[in-house]
Coordinates of C-alpha atoms in Angstrom, one line a residue:
X1472 CA 62.7 15.1 13.7
X1473 CA 59.9 13.4 11.7
X1474 CA 57.8 10.2 12.7
X1475 CA 54.7 8.4 11.4
X1476 CA 52.1 8.1 14.0
X1477 CA 48.6 7.0 13.6
X1478 CA 45.0 8.3 13.3
X1479 CA 42.9 6.4 15.8
X1480 CA 39.4 5.9 15.1
X1481 CA 38.1 3.1 17.2
X1482 CA 41.0 0.8 15.6
X1483 CA 41.2 2.4 12.6
X1484 CA 44.3 4.1 11.6
X1485 CA 45.8 6.5 8.6
X1486 CA 49.2 8.5 8.3
X1487 CA 49.8 11.5 9.8
X1488 CA 53.2 13.2 9.9
X1489 CA 54.5 14.9 13.0
X1490 CA 57.0 17.5 14.1
X1491 CA 58.7 18.2 17.0
X1492 CA 61.8 20.1 18.2
X1493 CA 64.2 20.4 21.0
X1494 CA 63.1 17.5 23.3
X1495 CA 64.7 16.6 26.3
X1496 CA 66.5 13.3 26.0
X1497 CA 66.5 13.3 22.2
X1498 CA 64.7 11.0 19.9
X1499 CA 64.5 8.0 22.3
X1500 CA 62.7 10.0 25.1
X1501 CA 60.5 11.6 22.6
X1502 CA 59.2 8.3 21.2
X1503 CA 58.3 7.3 24.8
X1504 CA 56.3 10.4 25.6
X1505 CA 55.0 10.2 22.1
X1506 CA 53.9 6.5 22.5
X1507 CA 52.4 7.1 26.0
X1508 CA 50.0 9.8 24.8
X1509 CA 48.8 7.9 21.7
X1510 CA 48.3 4.8 23.7
X1511 CA 46.1 6.7 25.9
X1512 CA 44.0 8.3 23.0
X1513 CA 43.7 5.1 21.4
X1514 CA 42.1 3.5 24.5
X1515 CA 40.1 6.2 24.7
X1516 CA 39.1 6.2 21.1
X1517 CA 38.2 2.6 21.3
X1518 CA 36.2 3.0 24.9
X1519 CA 38.3 1.1 26.8
X1520 CA 38.1 3.4 29.8
X1521 CA 39.7 1.4 32.4
X1522 CA 42.9 1.2 30.1
X1523 CA 42.9 4.3 28.9
X1524 CA 42.5 5.9 32.7
X1525 CA 45.5 3.4 34.0
X1526 CA 47.7 5.4 31.9
X1527 CA 46.8 8.7 33.7
X1528 CA 47.8 10.1 37.1
X1529 CA 44.5 9.6 38.4
X1530 CA 42.9 6.3 37.4
X1531 CA 39.7 6.6 39.3
X1532 CA 38.6 10.2 38.2
X1533 CA 40.0 9.6 34.8
X1534 CA 37.7 6.7 34.1
X1535 CA 34.7 8.1 35.7
X1536 CA 34.9 11.3 33.6
X1537 CA 35.8 9.6 30.4
X1538 CA 32.6 7.2 30.9
X1539 CA 30.4 10.1 32.1
X1540 CA 31.1 12.6 28.8
X1541 CA 30.2 9.4 26.7
X1542 CA 27.0 9.0 28.6
X1543 CA 25.8 12.6 29.0
X1544 CA 26.7 13.0 25.2
X1545 CA 25.7 9.6 23.8
X1546 CA 28.6 9.2 21.7
X1547 CA 28.5 6.6 19.4
X1548 CA 32.1 6.7 18.5
X1549 CA 35.6 9.1 19.2
X1550 CA 38.1 9.5 16.6
X1551 CA 41.2 10.9 18.3
X1552 CA 44.0 12.2 16.0
X1553 CA 47.8 12.6 17.8
X1554 CA 49.4 15.7 16.5
X1555 CA 52.7 17.4 17.6
X1556 CA 54.8 16.9 20.7
X1557 CA 55.9 20.1 22.3
X1558 CA 57.5 21.7 25.1
X1559 CA 59.7 19.1 27.3
X1560 CA 62.5 21.8 27.6
X1561 CA 63.3 24.9 30.0
X1562 CA 60.6 23.3 32.7
X1563 CA 58.0 23.6 30.0
X1564 CA 55.8 20.6 30.4
X1565 CA 55.8 17.7 27.6
X1566 CA 52.6 18.2 25.9
X1567 CA 51.0 16.0 22.8
X1568 CA 48.3 18.0 20.8
X1569 CA 45.4 16.1 19.5
X1570 CA 42.2 16.7 17.6
X1571 CA 39.0 15.0 18.8
X1572 CA 35.7 14.3 16.7
X1573 CA 33.1 12.9 18.9
X1574 CA 30.3 11.6 17.2
X1575 CA 26.9 12.3 18.9
X1576 CA 24.2 9.7 18.4
X1577 CA 21.6 11.0 16.3
X1578 CA 23.2 14.5 16.4
X1579 CA 26.4 14.7 14.3
X1580 CA 30.0 15.0 15.0
X1581 CA 31.9 17.7 17.0
X1582 CA 35.4 18.4 16.2
X1583 CA 37.7 20.3 18.5
X1584 CA 41.4 20.8 19.5
X1585 CA 43.2 19.4 23.0
X1586 CA 46.2 18.7 24.4
X1587 CA 47.9 16.1 26.8
X1588 CA 50.5 17.1 29.2
X1589 CA 52.5 14.0 30.0
X1590 CA 54.8 13.6 33.1
X1591 CA 57.2 10.9 34.1
X1592 CA 56.5 8.7 36.8
X1593 CA 59.3 6.2 38.2
X1594 CA 59.9 4.8 34.5
X1595 CA 56.8 5.1 32.8
X1596 CA 55.3 8.3 31.1
X1597 CA 51.6 9.1 32.1
X1598 CA 48.9 11.5 31.4
X1599 CA 48.5 14.2 33.9
X1600 CA 44.9 14.2 34.7
X1601 CA 42.5 16.9 34.9
X1602 CA 39.0 17.2 33.1
X1603 CA 41.0 19.3 30.8
X1604 CA 42.1 15.9 29.0
X1605 CA 38.5 15.7 27.8
X1606 CA 38.1 19.1 26.5
X1607 CA 40.0 22.5 27.5
X1608 CA 37.1 24.2 29.1
X1609 CA 36.3 21.2 31.3
X1610 CA 36.8 21.9 34.8
X1611 CA 36.0 20.1 38.0
X1612 CA 32.9 21.7 38.7
X1613 CA 31.5 21.6 35.2
X1614 CA 30.2 18.9 32.8
X1615 CA 29.2 18.7 29.3
X1616 CA 25.8 18.4 28.2
X1617 CA 23.9 17.8 24.9
X1618 CA 20.5 19.4 23.5
X1619 CA 18.7 18.1 20.8
X1620 CA 16.1 19.6 19.0
X1621 CA 13.9 18.4 15.9
X1622 CA 12.6 20.8 13.0
X1623 CA 9.2 21.2 11.7
X1624 CA 8.2 17.8 10.2
X1625 CA 7.5 18.6 6.3
X1626 CA 4.2 18.0 4.9
X1627 CA 2.9 15.5 2.2
X1628 CA 1.4 17.7 -0.5
X1629 CA -1.1 17.0 -3.6
X1630 CA -0.3 18.2 -6.9
X1631 CA -1.4 21.8 -6.2
X1632 CA 1.0 22.1 -3.3
X1633 CA -2.1 21.7 -0.7
X1634 CA -1.2 19.9 2.3
X1635 CA -2.6 16.2 2.4
X1636 CA -1.3 15.9 6.4
X1637 CA -1.5 19.0 8.9
X1638 CA -0.3 19.1 12.3
X1639 CA -3.5 18.5 14.4
X1640 CA -4.5 18.2 18.2
X1641 CA -4.1 14.6 19.6
X1642 CA -4.4 13.5 23.2
X1643 CA -1.8 10.6 24.3
X1644 CA -4.0 8.4 26.7
X1645 CA -2.0 6.1 28.9
X1646 CA -1.2 4.9 32.3
X1647 CA 1.4 5.0 35.0
X1648 CA 3.6 2.0 34.8
X1649 CA 3.7 0.1 38.4
X1650 CA 1.2 2.4 39.8
X1651 CA -1.9 2.2 37.8
X1652 CA -4.4 -0.3 39.2
X1653 CA -5.3 -3.3 37.4
X1654 CA -8.8 -2.4 37.4
X1655 CA -8.3 0.7 35.7
X1656 CA -6.3 -0.7 32.9
X1657 CA -9.3 -3.2 32.5
X1658 CA -11.7 -0.5 32.2
X1659 CA -9.7 1.7 30.0
X1660 CA -9.1 -1.2 27.8
X1661 CA -12.7 -1.5 27.5
X1662 CA -13.5 2.0 27.0
X1663 CA -10.8 2.4 24.2
X1664 CA -11.6 -1.0 22.5
X1665 CA -8.0 -2.2 23.2
X1666 CA -6.4 -5.5 24.3
X1667 CA -6.4 -5.5 27.9
X1668 CA -3.4 -8.6 28.4
X1669 CA -1.4 -6.4 26.0
X1670 CA -1.8 -3.0 28.0
X1671 CA -1.1 -4.7 31.2
X1672 CA 1.7 -6.6 29.8
X1673 CA 3.4 -3.2 28.8
X1674 CA 2.8 -1.9 32.2
X1675 CA 4.7 -4.7 33.6
X1676 CA 7.6 -4.3 31.5
X1677 CA 8.1 -0.7 31.8
X1678 CA 9.8 0.6 34.7
X1679 CA 7.8 1.8 37.7
X1680 CA 6.4 5.5 37.4
X1681 CA 7.0 5.8 33.8
X1682 CA 4.1 6.9 31.4
X1683 CA 3.1 4.1 29.2
X1684 CA 0.6 5.3 26.3
X1685 CA -2.1 3.1 25.5
X1686 CA -3.3 5.1 22.4
X1687 CA -3.3 8.4 20.5
X1688 CA -6.6 10.0 20.2
X1689 CA -7.7 12.9 17.7
X1690 CA -9.2 15.8 19.6
X1691 CA -12.7 15.0 18.1
X1692 CA -12.1 11.2 19.3
X1693 CA -10.9 12.2 22.8
X1694 CA -14.1 14.4 23.4
X1695 CA -16.3 11.6 22.3
X1696 CA -14.8 9.5 25.4
X1697 CA -13.4 12.1 27.8
X1698 CA -16.2 11.6 30.5
X1699 CA -15.5 8.3 30.4
X1700 CA -11.7 8.3 31.0
X1701 CA -12.5 11.1 33.9
X1702 CA -14.3 8.2 35.8
X1703 CA -11.4 5.8 35.7
X1704 CA -8.5 6.7 38.3
X1705 CA -5.0 6.7 37.1
X1706 CA -5.5 7.2 33.6
X1707 CA -3.4 10.3 32.3
X1708 CA -4.1 12.6 29.2
X1709 CA -1.4 14.4 27.7
X1710 CA -2.3 17.0 25.1
X1711 CA 0.3 17.0 21.9
X1712 CA 0.2 17.9 18.1
X1713 CA 0.8 15.3 15.4
X1714 CA 1.0 15.4 11.6
X1715 CA -2.2 14.0 10.3
X1716 CA -4.7 13.2 7.5
X1717 CA -8.2 14.8 7.8
X1718 CA -9.6 11.6 9.2
X1719 CA -8.0 8.3 10.6
X1720 CA -9.1 6.4 6.7
X1721 CA -7.8 9.2 4.6
X1722 CA -5.5 7.7 2.1
X1723 CA -3.9 6.2 5.2
X1724 CA -2.4 3.3 3.4
X1725 CA -0.7 5.2 1.1
X1726 CA 0.3 8.3 3.5
X1727 CA 1.3 6.0 6.3
X1728 CA 1.3 7.4 9.7
X1729 CA 3.8 9.1 12.4
X1730 CA 4.1 7.2 15.5
X1731 CA 6.6 6.8 18.5
X1732 CA 9.6 5.0 17.2
X1733 CA 9.7 1.3 17.9
X1734 CA 12.6 -1.0 17.1
X1735 CA 11.4 -2.1 13.8
X1736 CA 10.6 1.5 13.0
X1737 CA 14.0 3.0 14.0
X1738 CA 15.9 0.8 12.3
X1739 CA 14.6 2.1 9.2
X1740 CA 14.2 5.8 10.0
X1741 CA 18.0 6.4 9.5
X1742 CA 20.7 7.1 11.8
X1743 CA 19.7 10.7 12.8
X1744 CA 16.1 9.0 14.4
X1745 CA 16.2 8.7 17.9
X1746 CA 14.1 6.2 20.1
X1747 CA 12.3 9.5 21.5
X1748 CA 11.2 10.6 17.9
X1749 CA 8.1 10.2 16.3
X1750 CA 9.0 8.6 13.1
X1751 CA 7.1 7.2 10.0
X1752 CA 5.7 3.7 10.6
X1753 CA 4.4 2.7 7.2
X1754 CA 3.3 4.4 3.8
X1755 CA 4.9 7.2 2.3
X1756 CA 5.6 8.7 6.1
X1757 CA 8.0 5.7 6.3
X1758 CA 9.3 5.6 3.2
X1759 CA 10.7 9.5 3.0
X1760 CA 11.0 9.6 6.7
X1761 CA 14.6 11.2 6.3
X1762 CA 13.4 13.6 3.5
X1763 CA 10.3 14.7 5.8
X1764 CA 11.9 14.5 9.0
X1765 CA 15.3 16.6 8.3
X1766 CA 18.1 16.6 10.4
X1767 CA 17.8 17.3 14.3
X1768 CA 19.7 20.6 15.7
X1769 CA 21.1 20.8 18.8
X1770 CA 24.2 22.0 20.9
X1771 CA 26.8 20.7 23.4
X1772 CA 26.8 22.8 26.4
X1773 CA 29.2 23.3 29.2
X1774 CA 27.2 23.1 32.3
X1775 CA 27.9 23.8 36.0
X1776 CA 27.2 21.0 38.5
X1777 CA 24.8 20.3 40.1
X1778 CA 22.8 22.7 39.2
X1779 CA 23.1 22.4 35.3
X1780 CA 23.5 26.2 34.3
X1781 CA 24.6 27.0 31.4
X1782 CA 28.3 28.4 31.1
X1783 CA 28.8 28.4 27.6
X1784 CA 27.6 26.6 24.4
X1785 CA 30.9 24.5 23.0
X1786 CA 29.2 23.7 19.8
X1787 CA 26.1 24.3 17.7
X1788 CA 24.4 21.6 15.3
X1789 CA 22.5 23.5 13.0
X1790 CA 19.0 22.2 12.1
X1791 CA 18.1 21.0 8.6
X1792 CA 14.3 21.5 7.9
X1793 CA 12.9 18.5 6.1
X1794 CA 11.6 19.1 2.6
X1795 CA 7.9 17.9 1.2
X1796 CA 6.6 15.0 -0.8
X1797 CA 4.6 16.1 -3.5
X1798 CA 2.4 13.8 -4.9
X1799 CA 0.3 13.7 -8.2
X1800 CA -3.1 13.0 -5.9
X1801 CA -5.7 15.8 -6.3
X1802 CA -6.5 16.7 -2.8
X1803 CA -10.5 17.8 -4.6
X1804 CA -10.6 14.2 -6.3
X1805 CA -9.3 12.4 -3.1
X1806 CA -11.6 14.2 -1.0
X1807 CA -14.4 12.8 -3.4
X1808 CA -13.0 9.3 -3.3
X1809 CA -13.0 9.2 0.5
X1810 CA -16.7 10.9 0.6
X1811 CA -17.7 7.7 -1.9
X1812 CA -16.2 5.2 0.6
X1813 CA -17.2 6.5 4.0
X1814 CA -20.5 4.4 4.1
X1815 CA -18.9 1.6 2.7
X1816 CA -18.6 -1.1 5.5
X1817 CA -17.0 -3.9 3.5
X1818 CA -13.5 -3.7 2.5
X1819 CA -13.6 -1.3 -0.6
X1820 CA -10.9 0.5 -2.7
X1821 CA -11.0 3.2 -5.2
X1822 CA -8.4 4.6 -7.7
X1823 CA -8.8 7.4 -9.8
X1824 CA -6.0 8.5 -12.7
X1825 CA -5.5 11.3 -15.3
X1826 CA -6.3 9.9 -18.5
X1827 CA -4.0 12.1 -20.5
X1828 CA -1.0 11.7 -17.9
X1829 CA -1.0 8.7 -16.3
X1830 CA -1.0 10.6 -12.9
X1831 CA -2.7 8.8 -9.9
X1832 CA -5.4 11.5 -8.7
X1833 CA -6.8 9.6 -5.7
X1834 CA -6.1 6.3 -3.9
X1835 CA -8.6 5.3 -0.9
X1836 CA -9.4 2.4 0.9
X1837 CA -11.8 1.6 3.5
X1838 CA -12.9 0.9 6.2
X1839 CA -11.1 2.7 8.8
X1840 CA -10.1 -0.9 10.6
X1841 CA -8.7 -2.3 7.3
X1842 CA -7.5 1.3 5.5
X1843 CA -3.6 0.4 6.5
X1844 CA -4.0 -2.3 4.0
X1845 CA -3.0 -0.5 0.7
X1846 CA -5.3 -3.1 -1.4
X1847 CA -6.1 0.2 -4.0
X1848 CA -2.6 -0.1 -5.3
X1849 CA -1.2 -3.8 -4.6
X1850 CA -4.4 -5.8 -4.1
X1851 CA -4.5 -8.9 -6.4
X1852 CA -8.3 -9.6 -6.9
X1853 CA -10.1 -11.5 -10.1
X1854 CA -11.3 -8.7 -12.3
X1855 CA -14.2 -10.5 -13.2
X1856 CA -16.3 -9.0 -16.0
X1857 CA -14.3 -5.7 -16.1
X1858 CA -11.6 -7.7 -17.6
X1859 CA -13.8 -8.1 -20.9
X1860 CA -12.4 -4.8 -21.8
X1861 CA -9.2 -6.6 -22.4
X1862 CA -10.9 -9.7 -23.9
X1863 CA -12.8 -7.6 -26.4
X1864 CA -9.7 -6.0 -27.4
X1865 CA -8.2 -9.5 -28.1
X1866 CA -11.4 -10.5 -30.1
X1867 CA -10.9 -7.7 -32.0
X1868 CA -7.6 -8.0 -33.0
X1869 CA -8.9 -11.8 -34.0
X1870 CA -11.2 -10.0 -36.5
X1871 CA -14.1 -9.9 -34.5
X1872 CA -16.7 -6.8 -35.2
X1873 CA -19.2 -5.7 -32.7
X1874 CA -22.1 -6.2 -35.0
X1875 CA -21.4 -9.7 -35.5
X1876 CA -23.6 -12.2 -33.8
X1877 CA -22.4 -14.0 -30.9
X1878 CA -25.0 -16.2 -29.2
X1879 CA -25.2 -15.7 -25.6
X1880 CA -26.7 -19.0 -24.0
X1881 CA -27.7 -19.3 -20.2
X1882 CA -25.0 -21.9 -20.0
X1883 CA -22.0 -23.0 -21.9
X1884 CA -20.2 -26.0 -21.5
X1885 CA -16.1 -25.9 -22.3
X1886 CA -13.7 -29.1 -21.7
X1887 CA -16.5 -30.5 -19.3
X1888 CA -16.7 -27.6 -17.0
X1889 CA -19.9 -25.5 -17.1
X1890 CA -20.1 -21.9 -17.3
X1891 CA -23.0 -19.7 -16.9
X1892 CA -23.9 -16.2 -16.8
X1893 CA -24.3 -13.9 -13.8
X1894 CA -27.8 -14.1 -12.1
X1895 CA -30.4 -12.4 -13.7
X1896 CA -29.1 -12.2 -17.0
X1897 CA -30.3 -15.9 -18.4
X1898 CA -29.8 -16.1 -22.3
X1899 CA -30.0 -13.2 -24.7
X1900 CA -30.0 -15.5 -27.7
X1901 CA -28.2 -14.7 -31.0
X1902 CA -27.4 -11.1 -30.5
X1903 CA -24.8 -8.6 -31.7
X1904 CA -21.3 -8.8 -29.7
X1905 CA -22.0 -4.8 -28.9
X1906 CA -25.4 -6.6 -26.6
X1907 CA -22.7 -9.1 -25.2
X1908 CA -20.7 -6.3 -24.0
X1909 CA -23.3 -4.1 -22.8
X1910 CA -25.2 -6.9 -20.8
X1911 CA -21.7 -8.6 -19.9
X1912 CA -22.8 -12.1 -21.4
X1913 CA -20.3 -14.6 -20.0
X1914 CA -21.1 -17.1 -22.5
X1915 CA -21.0 -15.3 -25.5
X1916 CA -17.4 -14.2 -24.3
X1917 CA -15.9 -17.5 -23.3
X1918 CA -17.4 -19.4 -26.6
X1919 CA -15.9 -16.6 -28.7
X1920 CA -12.3 -16.6 -26.6
X1921 CA -12.1 -20.1 -27.3
X1922 CA -10.9 -19.2 -31.0
X1923 CA -7.7 -17.2 -29.6
X1924 CA -4.2 -18.1 -29.6
X1925 CA -3.5 -19.6 -26.1
X1926 CA -1.6 -16.2 -25.5
X1927 CA -4.3 -14.2 -27.0
X1928 CA -5.2 -12.6 -23.9
X1929 CA -1.9 -12.5 -22.5
X1930 CA -0.7 -10.2 -25.7
X1931 CA -4.0 -8.0 -25.5
X1932 CA -3.1 -7.5 -21.7
X1933 CA 0.3 -6.4 -22.5
X1934 CA -0.7 -3.6 -25.0
X1935 CA -2.6 -2.1 -22.1
X1936 CA 0.8 -2.0 -20.1
X1937 CA -0.6 -4.6 -17.4
X1938 CA 2.1 -7.1 -15.9
X1939 CA 5.0 -5.0 -17.0
X1940 CA 5.5 -3.9 -13.4
X1941 CA 5.4 -0.2 -12.5
X1942 CA 7.6 1.9 -10.2
X1943 CA 5.3 4.3 -8.4
X1944 CA 7.7 4.5 -5.3
X1945 CA 5.4 2.5 -3.2
X1946 CA 4.6 -1.3 -3.8
X1947 CA 1.9 -1.5 -6.8
X1948 CA 0.9 -4.6 -8.7
X1949 CA 0.2 -4.1 -12.5
X1950 CA -1.9 -7.5 -12.9
X1951 CA -1.2 -11.1 -14.3
X1952 CA -2.5 -12.9 -17.2
X1953 CA -0.8 -15.9 -17.8
X1954 CA -0.9 -17.6 -21.0
X1955 CA -3.9 -20.4 -21.2
X1956 CA -3.0 -23.8 -20.7
X1957 CA -6.5 -25.4 -21.5
X1958 CA -9.6 -24.6 -22.7
X1959 CA -11.0 -24.4 -19.2
X1960 CA -8.2 -22.0 -18.4
X1961 CA -8.9 -19.8 -21.8
X1962 CA -12.7 -19.5 -20.6
X1963 CA -12.0 -18.5 -17.2
X1964 CA -9.4 -16.2 -18.1
X1965 CA -12.0 -14.3 -20.8
X1966 CA -14.3 -13.0 -17.9
X1967 CA -11.5 -12.2 -15.5
X1968 CA -11.4 -15.3 -13.5
X1969 CA -9.4 -18.4 -13.2
X1970 CA -5.4 -17.0 -13.0
X1971 CA -6.1 -13.5 -14.0
X1972 CA -5.4 -11.2 -11.2
X1973 CA -5.5 -7.4 -11.0
X1974 CA -5.3 -4.4 -8.5
X1975 CA -7.6 -1.6 -8.6
X1976 CA -4.8 0.5 -10.0
X1977 CA -4.1 -1.9 -13.0
X1978 CA -8.2 -1.7 -13.9
X1979 CA -8.0 2.2 -13.5
X1980 CA -5.2 1.7 -15.8
X1981 CA -7.1 0.0 -18.5
X1982 CA -9.9 2.5 -18.4
X1983 CA -7.8 5.5 -18.7
X1984 CA -6.1 3.6 -21.8
X1985 CA -9.5 3.2 -23.5
X1986 CA -10.0 6.9 -22.9
X1987 CA -7.2 8.4 -24.0
X1988 CA -6.0 5.9 -26.6
X1989 CA -2.6 5.4 -25.3
X1990 CA -1.5 3.1 -22.2
X1991 CA 0.9 5.1 -19.8
X1992 CA 2.5 3.8 -16.8
X1993 CA 0.9 5.2 -13.4
X1994 CA 2.7 7.9 -11.8
X1995 CA 2.5 9.1 -8.0
X1996 CA 5.3 11.0 -7.3
X1997 CA 5.7 14.7 -8.9
X1998 CA 9.1 14.5 -8.9
X1999 CA 9.7 11.6 -11.0
X2000 CA 9.6 12.3 -14.8
X2001 CA 6.3 11.2 -16.2
X2002 CA 6.5 7.6 -17.3
X2003 CA 6.8 6.2 -21.0
X2004 CA 3.6 5.6 -22.7
X2005 CA 3.1 2.7 -25.1
X2006 CA 2.1 2.5 -28.5
X2007 CA -1.5 3.8 -29.3
X2008 CA -4.2 1.3 -28.8
X2009 CA -6.2 0.8 -32.2
X2010 CA -9.1 -0.7 -31.0
X2011 CA -9.7 2.0 -28.2
X2012 CA -12.4 4.0 -30.0
X2013 CA -14.5 0.8 -30.4
X2014 CA -13.8 0.0 -26.7
X2015 CA -15.0 3.7 -25.7
X2016 CA -17.9 3.0 -27.7
X2017 CA -18.8 0.1 -26.0
X2018 CA -18.2 1.5 -22.3
X2019 CA -20.2 4.5 -23.3
X2020 CA -23.3 2.3 -24.5
X2021 CA -22.7 0.3 -21.2
X2022 CA -23.7 3.3 -19.0
X2023 CA -26.6 4.6 -21.4
X2024 CA -28.1 1.0 -22.1
X2025 CA -26.5 -1.8 -20.3
X2026 CA -25.2 -3.1 -16.6
X2027 CA -23.4 0.3 -15.6
X2028 CA -26.6 2.5 -16.3
X2029 CA -26.6 3.4 -12.6
X2030 CA -23.9 5.9 -13.6
X2031 CA -26.3 7.8 -15.8
X2032 CA -25.8 11.6 -14.7
X2033 CA -27.5 14.5 -16.5
X2034 CA -24.9 16.3 -18.5
X2035 CA -22.3 13.9 -18.1
X2036 CA -20.7 11.5 -21.0
X2037 CA -19.3 8.5 -18.9
X2038 CA -18.4 5.2 -19.9
X2039 CA -17.8 2.2 -17.5
X2040 CA -17.8 -1.5 -17.4
X2041 CA -19.4 -3.6 -14.5
X2042 CA -17.6 -6.7 -13.1
X2043 CA -18.6 -9.5 -10.4
X2044 CA -16.0 -11.8 -9.7
X2045 CA -16.0 -15.1 -7.9
X2046 CA -13.2 -15.9 -5.7
X2047 CA -12.5 -18.8 -2.9
X2048 CA -14.7 -22.5 -3.0
X2049 CA -16.7 -24.2 -1.0
X2050 CA -17.8 -22.3 2.2
X2051 CA -15.4 -19.7 1.5
X2052 CA -16.6 -18.8 -1.8
X2053 CA -17.9 -15.2 -2.4
X2054 CA -17.9 -12.4 -4.8
X2055 CA -16.2 -9.1 -5.5
X2056 CA -18.4 -6.3 -7.2
X2057 CA -16.3 -4.1 -9.6
X2058 CA -17.0 -0.9 -11.6
X2059 CA -14.6 0.8 -13.9
X2060 CA -15.0 3.8 -16.3
X2061 CA -14.1 7.2 -17.2
X2062 CA -15.3 10.5 -17.5
X2063 CA -13.4 13.6 -18.8
X2064 CA -10.1 13.2 -17.8
X2065 CA -10.7 11.1 -14.9
X2066 CA -10.6 7.2 -15.0
X2067 CA -11.5 5.4 -12.2
X2068 CA -11.7 1.8 -10.8
X2069 CA -14.0 0.5 -7.6
X2070 CA -13.9 -2.9 -5.7
X2071 CA -16.4 -3.6 -3.1
X2072 CA -15.1 -6.9 -1.3
X2073 CA -18.3 -9.4 -0.7
X2074 CA -20.5 -7.8 -2.8
X2075 CA -23.9 -8.5 -4.6
X2076 CA -22.6 -7.4 -8.0
X2077 CA -20.9 -4.6 -9.8
X2078 CA -24.0 -2.5 -10.9
X2079 CA -25.7 -3.0 -7.5
X2080 CA -22.4 -2.8 -4.9
X2081 CA -19.7 -0.9 -6.6
X2082 CA -22.3 1.2 -9.0
X2083 CA -23.4 3.3 -6.3
X2084 CA -20.0 3.8 -5.0
X2085 CA -18.6 5.1 -8.0
X2086 CA -21.9 7.4 -9.0
X2087 CA -20.9 8.9 -5.4
X2088 CA -17.6 9.3 -6.6
X2089 CA -18.4 11.0 -9.9
X2090 CA -20.7 13.3 -8.1
X2091 CA -18.6 14.5 -5.6
X2092 CA -15.7 14.9 -8.0
X2093 CA -18.1 17.1 -10.4
X2094 CA -19.4 19.0 -7.3
X2095 CA -23.0 17.6 -8.2
X2096 CA -23.7 16.0 -4.6

């Protein structure tokens, strides 16, 4: 006898051929028996426990057991596949075999074989209930329990396989929900500079007696406030370890952080992440959460009730360790960048690039309270006079020679708008364009750019790869240089103002192109193929000479370091208007195989504000500090 029975998985069905023989009552009885067992499995698979239990000889106990097993194992789904109907003759019970696949949330699938014993009551067939219906080894005095364990989180490495993030000691500081006094919560918020209302509300929303984490402190941070915390009644401190960068600010926007899971971060962490886990909350830790975390391991145990002594392990989930993420960053260069920004109190960013490969060597942002914003890679700023490197490229293509005389008056009027030089420069008079570049004369560039086609600057920027869109594996901005719409628009764009926007990454790429002579799209992940290069830049040698001269005799002379050949360009960019107007300070440059860009928000000028930061970086990276 052969019949087609459904494969039950919460409503899904597939064909399965069954075989049975020698059944009492013939095909009609076997059909009824099979249908009764299949109906029970179908209800169980769908999580309809009352309905499934009603098909058994002991509905109350059946419903309780089915539900408790589901809760204990944290089942996300159940798939029950009916098998062969056997017995039913010579006093043998009727049994319907089945294959069960229980999906344990955040652990995986457990598959085993089981069987239902069916008995006739009145005119209906029922499942003879016992705990063994759920699993052959489950009894009235045992239960099923799950154990879940996480493998060590994999590190994020630099290009030489040096870890940028390592396990470090931390202290979780918190309170007890519903029991810590309001005054203690207020004092704790003051000591840790936290929002009192938020912490108090979290305490009210958490079940009584549970731990409410206020903050995670590095050991050094905890040591600094320990005495104050000890004086606050009800404050709890729990030692732990977390994967952390050397300092709180260190490449924070790029690397990200690992924190207790929230609803938002859990949604992005993958199906094997649990609300009890620490998961990547932003940056690379979030983007590569599943790769870094690996897969959890665990066990399904048969335990005695009520002492939970393990009788037997019924199934084991093998953990899969996470695999590292390797970056093109060079820890030595990154350390130098972090050191250079350490003393800067304004928003600041620094990017360094390998001129020969396009590999990103350092990405730094500061200060610590803003370091989670990845302004270095994706910030959008007017580049100011650093953009004159691109403008010079357009002018050279238009026939200009660096020895040509281009007047530098103090001011110039274009289309009714008055442009002027930066404070302190005044007028240089009739000087070679080389002088206009090294002294960063706005009026000379604006006047000469008036002869360019409306897309002249756009085309020159494209030759550097700007505006092309880069895929670094994380958000980045390659800049924007729109076609000019008017003489005023053209004049502003020539000095990196108006609608021209760049990121520090984009301007570091400009410096790298000048140094190597060939534009290369930046690369951040080592397992990505090196980016395709653009066409060699014919003007690169001339631009190199101009930037070298700007350090030797121009506005970037702050970067003069004995024995070092350094090329650079300063920039001071206006932003906003009226009461919100301000200046951003820029410095871009190159030395050896390193190109860099520095921006300091709300600075004085490129030479006075960004210049010292760039100098500290170069000294540190060369080991000269």
